[in-house]
XYZ file of C-alpha atoms in Angstrom:
170
model
C 0.000 0.000 0.000
C 1.172 3.489 -0.783
C 2.045 5.573 2.272
C 3.521 8.592 0.451
C 0.369 10.659 1.028
C -0.777 12.677 4.008
C -4.144 12.271 5.736
C -5.918 14.951 3.704
C -4.580 13.609 0.398
C -5.695 10.045 1.216
C -9.172 11.216 2.242
C -9.426 13.294 -0.941
C -8.286 10.338 -3.077
C -10.852 8.006 -1.496
C -13.593 10.566 -2.034
C -12.590 10.988 -5.706
C -12.961 7.220 -6.031
C -16.581 7.457 -4.887
C -16.286 6.752 -1.155
C -18.160 9.492 0.710
C -16.616 10.588 4.006
C -19.455 10.241 6.511
C -17.559 10.500 9.810
C -14.379 12.588 9.582
C -13.878 12.350 13.351
C -13.365 8.587 12.987
C -10.052 9.166 11.168
C -7.263 9.885 13.652
C -5.747 13.337 12.983
C -2.214 11.923 12.692
C -3.090 8.940 10.488
C -1.661 8.869 6.953
C -1.669 5.161 6.058
C -4.364 4.621 3.405
C -5.472 1.287 4.907
C -6.043 2.739 8.380
C -7.872 5.723 6.936
C -10.087 3.466 4.790
C -10.868 1.226 7.763
C -11.375 3.961 10.369
C -14.518 3.345 12.357
C -16.634 5.701 14.451
C -19.096 4.782 17.174
C -21.774 3.565 14.750
C -20.332 3.427 11.250
C -17.193 3.370 9.187
C -15.568 6.721 8.346
C -16.467 6.163 4.671
C -19.787 5.086 3.190
C -19.717 1.811 1.248
C -16.860 0.378 3.328
C -17.092 -2.531 5.765
C -14.119 -3.737 7.780
C -14.295 -6.786 10.012
C -12.276 -9.182 12.128
C -13.427 -12.798 11.772
C -12.721 -13.345 15.461
C -15.656 -11.082 16.346
C -18.259 -13.211 18.085
C -18.085 -12.156 21.706
C -21.740 -11.518 22.547
C -25.065 -13.197 22.012
C -26.179 -10.614 19.440
C -22.938 -10.466 17.408
C -24.509 -11.958 14.276
C -27.548 -9.678 14.465
C -25.196 -6.709 14.733
C -23.219 -7.871 11.711
C -26.400 -8.204 9.637
C -27.447 -4.676 10.630
C -23.981 -3.385 9.679
C -24.150 -5.037 6.245
C -27.615 -3.559 5.737
C -26.393 -0.023 6.617
C -23.263 -0.249 4.471
C -25.116 -1.594 1.433
C -28.181 0.627 1.764
C -30.549 -2.262 2.498
C -31.791 -1.147 5.948
C -35.253 -0.391 4.574
C -35.759 -4.044 3.578
C -34.426 -5.550 6.812
C -36.700 -6.566 9.701
C -36.951 -8.923 12.657
C -33.193 -9.330 13.126
C -32.272 -11.588 16.040
C -29.531 -14.015 16.958
C -28.465 -16.320 19.729
C -24.977 -17.698 20.250
C -24.487 -20.780 22.382
C -20.843 -20.575 23.394
C -21.070 -24.051 24.988
C -21.443 -25.950 21.696
C -25.223 -26.061 21.440
C -27.328 -24.681 18.621
C -26.746 -21.056 17.712
C -28.983 -19.223 15.259
C -29.472 -16.085 13.220
C -32.811 -14.939 11.846
C -33.964 -11.927 9.830
C -36.405 -10.868 7.142
C -34.996 -9.275 4.006
C -37.423 -7.732 1.537
C -40.160 -9.853 3.143
C -38.321 -13.189 2.838
C -37.551 -15.020 6.080
C -33.989 -16.207 6.638
C -32.999 -18.490 9.504
C -29.714 -20.299 9.951
C -28.711 -22.692 12.702
C -25.100 -23.563 13.400
C -22.633 -24.582 16.087
C -20.442 -21.683 17.184
C -16.672 -22.330 17.148
C -15.128 -20.124 19.828
C -15.302 -16.461 18.879
C -14.808 -17.014 15.131
C -17.435 -15.899 12.652
C -19.135 -18.985 11.220
C -18.060 -19.134 7.543
C -21.392 -20.508 6.267
C -23.334 -17.784 8.052
C -20.924 -15.133 6.754
C -21.294 -16.474 3.213
C -25.097 -16.243 3.414
C -24.977 -12.671 4.761
C -22.602 -11.674 1.961
C -24.878 -13.394 -0.562
C -27.921 -11.511 0.775
C -26.328 -8.073 1.185
C -23.224 -8.092 -1.001
C -24.460 -6.282 -4.088
C -24.881 -2.520 -4.351
C -26.423 -1.310 -7.613
C -23.965 0.697 -9.699
C -20.966 -0.417 -7.643
C -18.437 -3.246 -7.693
C -17.473 -5.018 -4.458
C -13.736 -5.240 -3.802
C -12.046 -7.051 -0.938
C -8.761 -6.408 0.833
C -7.712 -9.400 2.959
C -6.028 -8.573 6.246
C -5.302 -12.157 7.275
C -7.944 -12.484 9.967
C -10.806 -10.721 8.260
C -10.772 -7.973 5.743
C -12.302 -4.920 4.206
C -15.052 -4.695 1.614
C -15.409 -1.526 -0.440
C -18.107 -0.877 -3.026
C -16.889 1.404 -5.813
C -18.030 2.590 -9.230
C -16.459 0.455 -11.972
C -14.387 3.395 -13.228
C -12.746 3.781 -9.787
C -11.311 0.271 -9.489
C -7.914 1.108 -11.022
C -7.487 4.094 -8.707
C -8.446 2.010 -5.677
C -5.945 -0.667 -6.680
C -3.258 2.015 -6.944
C -3.776 2.580 -3.210
C -4.507 -1.063 -2.391
C -2.790 -3.349 -4.953
C -4.019 -6.477 -3.130
C -7.689 -5.511 -3.636
C -9.658 -8.146 -5.534
C -13.189 -8.301 -6.884
C -15.319 -10.122 -4.361
């Protein structure tokens, strides 16, 4: 990743690529690394619209999956179609579940939770349900234990890859 830019230049570059800055306070004033600026997170949302950063070792509370579904809905603009979100995590090896309604269709998944790791089948279904944003292409930057999704206009992909060469279509 390029680190030859200052904070303002990185923010400006990301905005030119189609990522709207929605929480400037989330970006630390001394930060200049493009990855940390892209993945900056405020109290409720990411610093930039159409960006979702996660750590796969994220399941620490009973409602972790419900929270992740709500996050995906906010980031992809699907909140209006989401209802009845609930989850239960049995950290003792019993049946865990996630349920929600998306555009009127009921979704319910049952699974056995493995420690604090995000269940890959559940994650895959959430990505399948919420992954597309009309007029944008989903890119992924792997960080080894999770990653960052960014939804960009097609014409911005080359510019994004100039900042994040490891970014791949997801």
